[in-house]
Amino acid sequence: MAGLRMGQGVLRRKPIEQVEEGDASEQLTRTLGLWQLTAIGVGGIIGAGIFTLAGTVANGTAGPAVLISFLIAGVASAAAAFSYAEFAGMIPKAGSAYTYGYVVLGELAGWFIGWDLLLEYTAIVAVVAIGISGYFNFLLEDLGAELPTWMLGAPGTGSGHKVDLFAAVLCLFIAYLLTLGIKSAARFETVVVVLKVLVVLVVIAVGFFHINTSNYSPFFPFGVGGAFTGAATVFFAVFGYDAMSTAAEESKDAQRHMPKAIMYSLAISMVLYVLATLVLTGMQNYKEVDPESGFSTAFQSVGLDALADVIAVGAIIGILTVMFTFMLGVTRVWFSMSRDGLLPHWFAKTHPTRHVPVRVTWIVGVASALIAGFLPIGEAAELTNIGILLAFAVVCTAVIVLRYRQPDLPRSFRTPGMPVVPAIGVVSSIWLITYLAVETWLRFAVWFALGLIIYFAYSYRKSALAKSPPPAVEPGGKE
């Protein structure tokens, strides 16, 4: 009997109509419009993918077929984006995949996704901060400036390196920015995203005239498998709308705007990715592409040193927006989990006038700063991707389940090609996971085990649904 009650407990679902915003001290302010949301989405997608990962994958994994890598990752991401768009229009609350999983698949599934995203998003903020350092160092060297060696990288990344101080400070700066209030922070994000897109367009337009088509041959120097492996790597660069969807509760008209913002941000980003990778691998032979500052060195190689510096500055500014989007995402997931009682309510308290979760924002800022400052980018990057892919698989599964469980539920956006499109999202996500390293699985298993301990020791008993159970579920599966 106890086992039965435990099973019913971990499977308890939060009814959609009862996804509450909490009391006055646990509320967010609805101020974001469609284009601010789209800017946050584009800000999260375009950044490290163009300025860092494109060069890394082209040089050592896929060659010119890095273009195919982005397209494969884009297709998988688009299938999930449709599912996110349906949920975002239907459940305009903070939490994104965590909330969707909680509503459809039950509390344990929701906890699993939320706990997972806390690590993944925080690690992404750190990885991106470290990635900026490559362009920062390139710019300093080009300007003839020299900084103390101890502050140029994490231990083990070079002789005399003690900490990546620039990356750590950036994490704290983004945390500070988010504590100013979502309206001010989103305004900054929108301006920076516009500047970033302009830099990318300049790169594409100027670089087009310096393409040497012989650099595209061989197109698959690492075989077709290299393009698929590259897809698993660059998948890191084609999501961001998922983190943006955590801001649904801060959107003025989330049910109409969130689905549009998700689709717009992914479409804009994929067009720019395809054009940018064509330019990069066309300007330089893939063997000569710099893995850390690919576009700057590519333009430098054709004598456009001044533009190379502009790209470096654009990369530094532009990648800031990725940090912004994912730190926004992790703080809203944490806030939502705390408001639901799965983590202490202390974390769900918002600032009395700015109405943002200041406490969790600073905790995430410090945590990401420590990771960015003291872990090499390779080790930090291993903490990402697997969790996002699993979250995508869960959301795509959940949208199918809910469509059949509650087909008449009002939906401002409906995923096309049901159930084929979300099924493609599930299969693609699981398939890409198989390309990740064993070490990534081990780290994930440790984090998951720690999460289970916390859930059964604290969250299971303290959950808001444990104190106020949801309505009984009828035999047909409908509430």
Coordinates of C-alpha atoms in Angstrom, one line a residue:
M1 CA 0.0 0.0 0.0
A2 CA 2.9 2.4 0.9
G3 CA 4.5 1.6 -2.5
L4 CA 1.2 2.4 -4.2
R5 CA 0.9 5.7 -2.5
M6 CA 4.5 6.5 -3.4
G7 CA 3.8 5.7 -7.0
Q8 CA 0.7 7.9 -7.0
G9 CA 2.8 10.7 -5.4
V10 CA 5.6 10.8 -7.9
L11 CA 3.1 10.7 -10.8
R12 CA 0.9 13.4 -9.5
R13 CA 0.3 16.1 -12.1
K14 CA -0.3 19.8 -11.7
P15 CA -3.5 20.6 -13.6
I16 CA -3.0 23.2 -16.3
E17 CA -5.8 25.4 -14.9
Q18 CA -4.1 25.4 -11.5
V19 CA -0.6 26.5 -12.6
E20 CA -0.6 29.5 -10.3
E21 CA 1.7 32.5 -10.1
G22 CA 2.0 32.3 -6.3
D23 CA 1.5 35.1 -3.8
A24 CA 2.7 38.8 -4.2
S25 CA 6.2 38.0 -3.1
E26 CA 6.5 35.3 -5.7
Q27 CA 5.3 37.1 -8.8
L28 CA 7.0 38.2 -12.0
T29 CA 6.0 41.2 -14.1
R30 CA 4.5 40.9 -17.6
T31 CA 6.5 43.5 -19.6
L32 CA 8.0 41.7 -22.7
G33 CA 6.6 42.1 -26.2
L34 CA 6.9 39.9 -29.2
W35 CA 10.1 41.4 -30.6
Q36 CA 11.8 41.5 -27.1
L37 CA 11.0 37.8 -26.8
T38 CA 12.3 37.1 -30.3
A39 CA 15.5 39.1 -29.4
I40 CA 16.0 37.0 -26.3
G41 CA 15.6 33.8 -28.4
V42 CA 18.0 35.0 -31.1
G43 CA 20.3 36.1 -28.4
G44 CA 20.4 32.6 -27.0
I45 CA 20.8 30.8 -30.3
I46 CA 23.3 33.0 -32.2
G47 CA 26.6 33.4 -30.4
A48 CA 29.0 30.7 -29.6
G49 CA 27.7 28.7 -32.5
I50 CA 28.9 31.2 -35.2
F51 CA 31.8 32.8 -33.4
T52 CA 33.3 29.7 -31.8
L53 CA 31.7 26.3 -32.5
A54 CA 31.6 26.7 -36.3
G55 CA 35.3 27.0 -36.4
T56 CA 35.9 24.2 -33.9
V57 CA 33.7 21.7 -35.8
A58 CA 35.0 22.7 -39.2
N59 CA 38.6 22.3 -38.2
G60 CA 38.5 19.0 -36.4
T61 CA 35.2 17.2 -36.9
A62 CA 33.3 17.9 -40.2
G63 CA 35.3 20.2 -42.5
P64 CA 33.1 22.1 -44.9
A65 CA 30.3 19.7 -44.0
V66 CA 29.9 21.8 -40.9
L67 CA 27.1 23.3 -42.9
I68 CA 25.4 19.8 -42.9
S69 CA 26.0 19.5 -39.2
F70 CA 24.1 22.7 -38.6
L71 CA 21.2 21.7 -40.9
I72 CA 20.9 18.3 -39.1
A73 CA 20.9 19.9 -35.7
G74 CA 18.5 22.5 -37.0
V75 CA 15.9 19.9 -38.2
A76 CA 16.1 18.1 -34.8
S77 CA 15.7 21.5 -33.0
A78 CA 12.8 22.6 -35.2
A79 CA 10.8 19.4 -34.4
A80 CA 11.2 20.3 -30.7
A81 CA 10.6 24.0 -31.3
F82 CA 7.1 23.2 -32.6
S83 CA 6.4 21.3 -29.4
Y84 CA 7.7 24.1 -27.2
A85 CA 5.6 26.6 -29.2
E86 CA 2.4 24.6 -28.5
F87 CA 3.1 24.4 -24.8
A88 CA 4.3 28.0 -24.5
G89 CA 0.9 29.2 -26.0
M90 CA -1.0 26.8 -23.7
I91 CA 0.9 27.2 -20.4
P92 CA 2.3 30.8 -20.3
K93 CA 4.2 30.3 -17.1
A94 CA 7.8 30.3 -15.9
G95 CA 9.7 27.0 -16.0
S96 CA 9.5 25.9 -19.6
A97 CA 10.3 22.2 -20.0
Y98 CA 10.1 21.7 -16.2
T99 CA 6.5 23.0 -16.1
Y100 CA 5.4 21.2 -19.2
G101 CA 6.8 17.9 -17.9
Y102 CA 5.1 18.5 -14.5
V103 CA 1.7 19.2 -16.0
V104 CA 1.7 16.3 -18.4
L105 CA 4.0 13.5 -17.2
G106 CA 3.9 14.0 -13.4
E107 CA 6.0 15.4 -10.6
L108 CA 9.0 13.1 -10.8
A109 CA 9.4 13.8 -14.6
G110 CA 9.1 17.5 -13.9
W111 CA 11.6 17.3 -11.2
F112 CA 14.0 15.3 -13.4
I113 CA 13.9 17.9 -16.1
G114 CA 14.1 20.9 -13.8
W115 CA 17.0 19.5 -11.8
D116 CA 18.7 18.7 -15.1
L117 CA 18.3 22.2 -16.5
L118 CA 19.7 23.8 -13.4
L119 CA 23.1 22.2 -14.2
E120 CA 22.8 22.4 -18.0
Y121 CA 21.9 26.1 -18.2
T122 CA 24.4 27.1 -15.6
A123 CA 27.2 25.2 -17.4
I124 CA 26.2 26.8 -20.7
V125 CA 26.6 30.3 -19.2
A126 CA 30.1 29.3 -18.1
V127 CA 31.1 27.7 -21.4
V128 CA 30.0 30.7 -23.4
A129 CA 31.9 33.0 -21.0
I130 CA 35.0 30.9 -21.6
G131 CA 34.5 31.0 -25.3
I132 CA 34.4 34.8 -25.2
S133 CA 37.9 34.8 -23.7
G134 CA 39.3 33.4 -27.0
Y135 CA 38.2 36.5 -28.9
F136 CA 39.2 38.7 -26.0
N137 CA 42.7 37.4 -26.0
F138 CA 42.8 37.7 -29.9
L139 CA 41.8 41.3 -29.6
L140 CA 44.3 42.1 -26.9
E141 CA 47.2 40.5 -28.8
D142 CA 46.2 42.4 -32.0
L143 CA 46.2 45.7 -30.1
G144 CA 49.6 44.9 -28.6
A145 CA 48.2 44.7 -25.0
E146 CA 49.5 42.2 -22.5
L147 CA 47.8 41.0 -19.3
P148 CA 49.3 39.0 -16.5
T149 CA 49.4 35.3 -17.4
W150 CA 47.7 34.1 -14.2
M151 CA 44.4 35.7 -15.2
L152 CA 44.2 34.4 -18.8
G153 CA 42.8 30.9 -18.2
A154 CA 41.8 28.2 -15.9
P155 CA 44.4 25.9 -14.3
G156 CA 45.7 23.4 -16.9
T157 CA 44.9 25.6 -19.9
G158 CA 48.4 27.1 -20.2
S159 CA 51.6 27.8 -18.4
G160 CA 51.0 30.0 -15.4
H161 CA 47.3 30.1 -15.8
K162 CA 45.4 30.4 -12.5
V163 CA 41.9 31.7 -13.4
D164 CA 40.0 32.9 -16.4
L165 CA 39.2 36.2 -14.7
F166 CA 37.5 37.8 -17.7
A167 CA 35.0 34.9 -18.0
A168 CA 34.2 34.9 -14.3
V169 CA 33.6 38.7 -14.2
L170 CA 31.3 38.4 -17.2
C171 CA 29.1 35.8 -15.4
L172 CA 28.8 38.2 -12.4
F173 CA 28.0 41.1 -14.8
I174 CA 25.1 39.2 -16.4
A175 CA 23.8 38.3 -13.0
Y176 CA 23.9 42.0 -12.0
L177 CA 22.1 42.9 -15.2
L178 CA 19.3 40.5 -14.6
T179 CA 18.8 41.8 -11.0
L180 CA 17.9 45.3 -12.4
G181 CA 14.5 44.0 -13.6
I182 CA 13.3 42.2 -16.7
K183 CA 12.3 45.4 -18.5
S184 CA 15.8 47.1 -18.2
A185 CA 17.6 43.8 -18.9
A186 CA 15.5 43.0 -22.0
R187 CA 16.1 46.5 -23.4
F188 CA 19.8 45.9 -23.1
E189 CA 19.5 42.4 -24.6
T190 CA 17.5 43.7 -27.6
V191 CA 20.0 46.5 -28.4
V192 CA 23.0 44.0 -28.2
V193 CA 21.2 41.4 -30.3
V194 CA 20.6 44.0 -33.1
L195 CA 24.3 44.9 -33.0
K196 CA 25.3 41.2 -33.1
V197 CA 23.0 40.4 -36.1
L198 CA 24.5 43.4 -37.9
V199 CA 28.0 42.1 -37.3
V200 CA 27.0 38.7 -38.6
L201 CA 25.5 40.3 -41.7
V202 CA 28.7 42.3 -42.3
V203 CA 30.7 39.0 -42.0
I204 CA 28.5 37.3 -44.5
A205 CA 28.4 40.2 -47.0
V206 CA 32.1 41.0 -47.0
G207 CA 33.2 37.4 -46.7
F208 CA 31.1 36.4 -49.7
F209 CA 33.6 38.2 -52.0
H210 CA 36.6 36.3 -50.6
I211 CA 35.2 32.8 -51.0
N212 CA 37.5 30.3 -52.8
T213 CA 35.3 27.4 -53.9
S214 CA 38.2 25.1 -54.0
N215 CA 38.2 25.2 -50.2
Y216 CA 34.9 23.3 -50.3
S217 CA 36.7 20.2 -51.6
P218 CA 36.7 17.6 -50.1
F219 CA 33.3 18.5 -48.6
F220 CA 33.3 15.5 -46.3
P221 CA 37.0 15.2 -45.2
F222 CA 36.0 13.3 -42.1
G223 CA 33.3 11.2 -43.8
V224 CA 29.5 11.6 -43.5
G225 CA 29.9 10.4 -39.9
G226 CA 31.9 13.5 -39.2
A227 CA 29.0 15.7 -40.2
F228 CA 26.7 13.7 -37.8
T229 CA 29.2 13.9 -35.0
G230 CA 29.4 17.6 -35.7
A231 CA 25.6 17.9 -35.4
A232 CA 25.7 16.5 -31.9
T233 CA 28.3 19.2 -31.0
V234 CA 26.7 22.2 -32.7
F235 CA 23.3 21.2 -31.3
F236 CA 24.6 23.4 -28.4
A237 CA 24.2 26.3 -30.8
V238 CA 20.7 25.7 -32.2
F239 CA 18.6 25.9 -29.1
G240 CA 18.0 29.0 -26.9
Y241 CA 14.3 29.4 -27.6
D242 CA 13.8 26.8 -24.8
A243 CA 15.5 29.1 -22.3
M244 CA 13.6 32.0 -23.8
S245 CA 10.3 30.2 -23.1
T246 CA 11.0 30.3 -19.4
A247 CA 10.2 34.0 -19.6
A248 CA 6.6 33.2 -20.6
E249 CA 5.3 34.6 -17.3
E250 CA 7.0 37.9 -18.1
S251 CA 5.4 38.3 -21.5
K252 CA 2.5 40.7 -22.0
D253 CA 0.6 38.4 -24.3
A254 CA 2.3 35.0 -23.9
Q255 CA -0.3 32.9 -25.5
R256 CA 0.0 34.7 -28.8
H257 CA 3.6 35.9 -28.7
M258 CA 5.5 33.0 -27.3
P259 CA 4.8 30.5 -30.1
K260 CA 5.7 33.2 -32.7
A261 CA 8.9 34.3 -30.9
I262 CA 10.1 30.6 -30.7
M263 CA 9.6 30.1 -34.5
Y264 CA 10.9 33.5 -35.5
S265 CA 14.1 33.2 -33.4
L266 CA 14.9 29.7 -34.8
A267 CA 14.2 30.6 -38.4
I268 CA 16.3 33.8 -38.3
S269 CA 19.2 32.0 -36.6
M270 CA 19.3 29.1 -39.0
V271 CA 19.4 31.3 -42.1
L272 CA 22.4 33.2 -40.6
Y273 CA 24.1 30.0 -39.5
V274 CA 23.9 28.5 -43.0
L275 CA 25.3 31.6 -44.7
A276 CA 28.0 32.1 -42.1
T277 CA 29.4 28.6 -42.3
L278 CA 29.5 28.8 -46.1
V279 CA 31.6 32.0 -45.8
L280 CA 33.9 30.6 -43.1
T281 CA 34.8 27.3 -44.9
G282 CA 34.9 29.1 -48.3
M283 CA 37.4 31.8 -47.1
Q284 CA 39.9 29.3 -45.6
N285 CA 40.7 25.6 -45.9
Y286 CA 39.1 23.8 -43.0
K287 CA 42.6 22.7 -41.8
E288 CA 43.6 26.4 -41.3
V289 CA 40.4 27.5 -39.6
D290 CA 41.2 28.7 -36.0
P291 CA 39.1 26.6 -33.6
E292 CA 38.8 29.5 -31.1
S293 CA 38.4 32.7 -33.2
G294 CA 37.5 31.3 -36.6
F295 CA 36.0 34.3 -38.3
S296 CA 38.6 36.8 -37.0
T297 CA 41.5 34.8 -38.2
A298 CA 39.8 34.0 -41.5
F299 CA 39.4 37.7 -42.3
Q300 CA 42.9 38.3 -41.1
S301 CA 44.1 35.7 -43.6
V302 CA 42.8 37.7 -46.5
G303 CA 44.3 41.0 -45.3
L304 CA 41.2 42.4 -43.6
D305 CA 42.8 43.0 -40.2
A306 CA 40.6 45.9 -39.2
L307 CA 37.4 43.9 -39.9
A308 CA 38.9 41.0 -37.9
D309 CA 39.1 43.3 -34.9
V310 CA 35.4 44.4 -35.4
I311 CA 34.4 40.7 -35.6
A312 CA 36.2 40.1 -32.3
V313 CA 34.4 43.0 -30.6
G314 CA 31.1 41.8 -32.1
A315 CA 31.7 38.3 -30.9
I316 CA 32.4 39.5 -27.3
I317 CA 29.3 41.7 -27.3
G318 CA 27.2 39.2 -29.1
I319 CA 28.0 36.1 -27.0
L320 CA 27.0 38.2 -24.0
T321 CA 23.4 37.7 -25.2
V322 CA 23.7 33.9 -25.0
M323 CA 24.8 34.2 -21.4
F324 CA 21.9 36.5 -20.7
T325 CA 19.3 34.1 -22.2
F326 CA 20.5 31.0 -20.4
M327 CA 21.1 32.7 -17.1
L328 CA 17.5 34.1 -17.4
G329 CA 16.4 30.5 -18.1
V330 CA 18.1 28.8 -15.2
T331 CA 16.9 31.4 -12.7
R332 CA 13.3 31.1 -13.9
V333 CA 13.4 27.3 -13.7
W334 CA 14.8 27.5 -10.2
F335 CA 12.2 30.1 -9.2
S336 CA 9.4 28.0 -10.6
M337 CA 10.6 24.8 -8.8
S338 CA 10.8 26.7 -5.6
R339 CA 7.4 28.2 -6.0
D340 CA 6.0 24.7 -6.5
G341 CA 7.7 23.6 -3.2
L342 CA 10.2 21.2 -4.8
L343 CA 13.0 23.4 -3.6
P344 CA 12.8 25.8 -0.6
H345 CA 10.4 28.7 -0.9
W346 CA 13.2 31.0 0.1
F347 CA 14.5 30.9 -3.4
A348 CA 11.1 31.9 -4.9
K349 CA 11.0 35.3 -3.2
T350 CA 11.2 38.2 -5.7
H351 CA 12.5 41.8 -5.3
P352 CA 9.7 44.0 -3.9
T353 CA 9.9 46.6 -6.7
R354 CA 11.8 44.9 -9.5
H355 CA 9.9 41.6 -9.3
V356 CA 12.8 39.4 -10.3
P357 CA 14.2 36.4 -8.3
V358 CA 17.3 38.2 -7.1
R359 CA 18.5 35.4 -4.7
V360 CA 18.7 32.7 -7.2
T361 CA 20.2 35.1 -9.8
W362 CA 23.2 35.8 -7.7
I363 CA 23.6 32.2 -6.7
V364 CA 23.7 31.2 -10.4
G365 CA 26.0 34.1 -11.2
V366 CA 28.5 33.0 -8.6
A367 CA 28.3 29.3 -9.5
S368 CA 28.8 30.0 -13.3
A369 CA 31.6 32.4 -12.4
L370 CA 33.4 29.6 -10.5
I371 CA 32.9 27.1 -13.3
A372 CA 34.1 29.6 -15.9
G373 CA 37.0 30.7 -13.9
F374 CA 38.5 27.4 -12.8
L375 CA 37.4 24.7 -15.3
P376 CA 38.9 24.3 -18.9
I377 CA 36.2 24.8 -21.6
G378 CA 36.3 21.1 -22.5
E379 CA 35.4 19.9 -19.0
A380 CA 32.7 22.6 -18.6
A381 CA 31.2 21.8 -22.0
E382 CA 30.8 18.2 -21.0
L383 CA 28.2 19.3 -18.5
T384 CA 26.0 20.6 -21.3
N385 CA 24.0 19.1 -24.2
I386 CA 22.8 15.7 -22.8
G387 CA 20.3 17.3 -20.4
I388 CA 19.0 19.7 -23.1
L389 CA 18.5 16.8 -25.5
L390 CA 16.7 14.8 -22.9
A391 CA 14.5 17.8 -22.1
F392 CA 13.6 18.1 -25.8
A393 CA 12.7 14.4 -25.9
V394 CA 10.4 14.8 -22.8
V395 CA 8.7 17.9 -24.2
C396 CA 8.1 16.3 -27.6
T397 CA 6.7 13.2 -25.8
A398 CA 4.5 15.3 -23.5
V399 CA 3.0 17.3 -26.4
I400 CA 1.9 14.0 -28.0
V401 CA 0.5 12.6 -24.7
L402 CA -1.5 15.8 -23.9
R403 CA -2.9 16.1 -27.5
Y404 CA -4.5 12.6 -27.0
R405 CA -5.3 13.0 -23.3
Q406 CA -7.0 16.5 -23.6
P407 CA -7.6 17.1 -27.4
D408 CA -10.1 19.9 -26.7
L409 CA -7.8 22.0 -24.6
P410 CA -7.5 25.5 -26.0
R411 CA -4.3 25.9 -28.0
S412 CA -3.1 29.1 -29.6
F413 CA -0.6 27.1 -31.6
R414 CA -0.8 23.5 -32.7
T415 CA 2.2 21.4 -33.6
P416 CA 1.9 20.4 -37.3
G417 CA 2.2 16.8 -38.5
M418 CA 1.1 15.3 -35.2
P419 CA 2.4 12.9 -34.0
V420 CA 5.2 12.6 -36.7
V421 CA 6.9 15.9 -36.1
P422 CA 7.3 15.6 -32.3
A423 CA 8.3 11.9 -32.8
I424 CA 11.1 13.1 -35.1
G425 CA 12.1 15.4 -32.2
V426 CA 12.2 12.5 -29.8
V427 CA 14.2 10.2 -32.1
S428 CA 16.6 12.9 -33.2
S429 CA 17.3 14.0 -29.6
I430 CA 18.0 10.4 -28.4
W431 CA 20.0 9.7 -31.5
L432 CA 22.2 12.7 -31.0
I433 CA 22.8 11.7 -27.3
T434 CA 24.4 8.5 -28.5
Y435 CA 27.2 10.6 -30.0
L436 CA 28.1 12.1 -26.7
A437 CA 31.2 10.9 -24.7
V438 CA 30.9 8.3 -22.0
E439 CA 32.3 10.9 -19.5
T440 CA 29.3 13.1 -20.2
W441 CA 27.0 10.2 -19.3
L442 CA 28.9 9.5 -16.1
R443 CA 28.7 13.2 -15.0
F444 CA 25.0 13.3 -15.8
A445 CA 24.4 10.0 -13.8
V446 CA 26.0 11.5 -10.7
W447 CA 24.0 14.7 -11.0
F448 CA 20.8 12.7 -11.5
A449 CA 21.5 10.4 -8.5
L450 CA 22.0 13.5 -6.3
G451 CA 18.7 14.9 -7.6
L452 CA 16.9 11.7 -6.7
I453 CA 18.2 11.9 -3.2
I454 CA 17.1 15.5 -2.8
Y455 CA 13.7 14.7 -4.3
F456 CA 12.8 11.8 -2.0
A457 CA 14.4 13.4 1.1
Y458 CA 12.8 16.9 0.7
S459 CA 10.8 17.6 -2.5
Y460 CA 8.4 14.7 -2.3
R461 CA 7.1 15.8 1.1
K462 CA 7.3 19.6 0.7
S463 CA 5.7 19.8 -2.8
A464 CA 2.7 22.1 -3.0
L465 CA 0.8 19.1 -4.5
A466 CA 1.6 17.0 -1.5
K467 CA -0.2 19.5 0.7
S468 CA -3.0 20.2 -1.8
P469 CA -3.5 17.1 -4.0
P470 CA -4.7 17.7 -7.6
P471 CA -8.2 16.5 -8.6
A472 CA -8.7 12.8 -9.2
V473 CA -8.1 11.5 -12.7
E474 CA -10.9 9.7 -14.4
P475 CA -10.3 6.2 -15.9
G476 CA -10.3 7.7 -19.4
G477 CA -7.2 9.7 -18.5
K478 CA -9.0 13.1 -18.5
E479 CA -9.2 15.3 -15.4

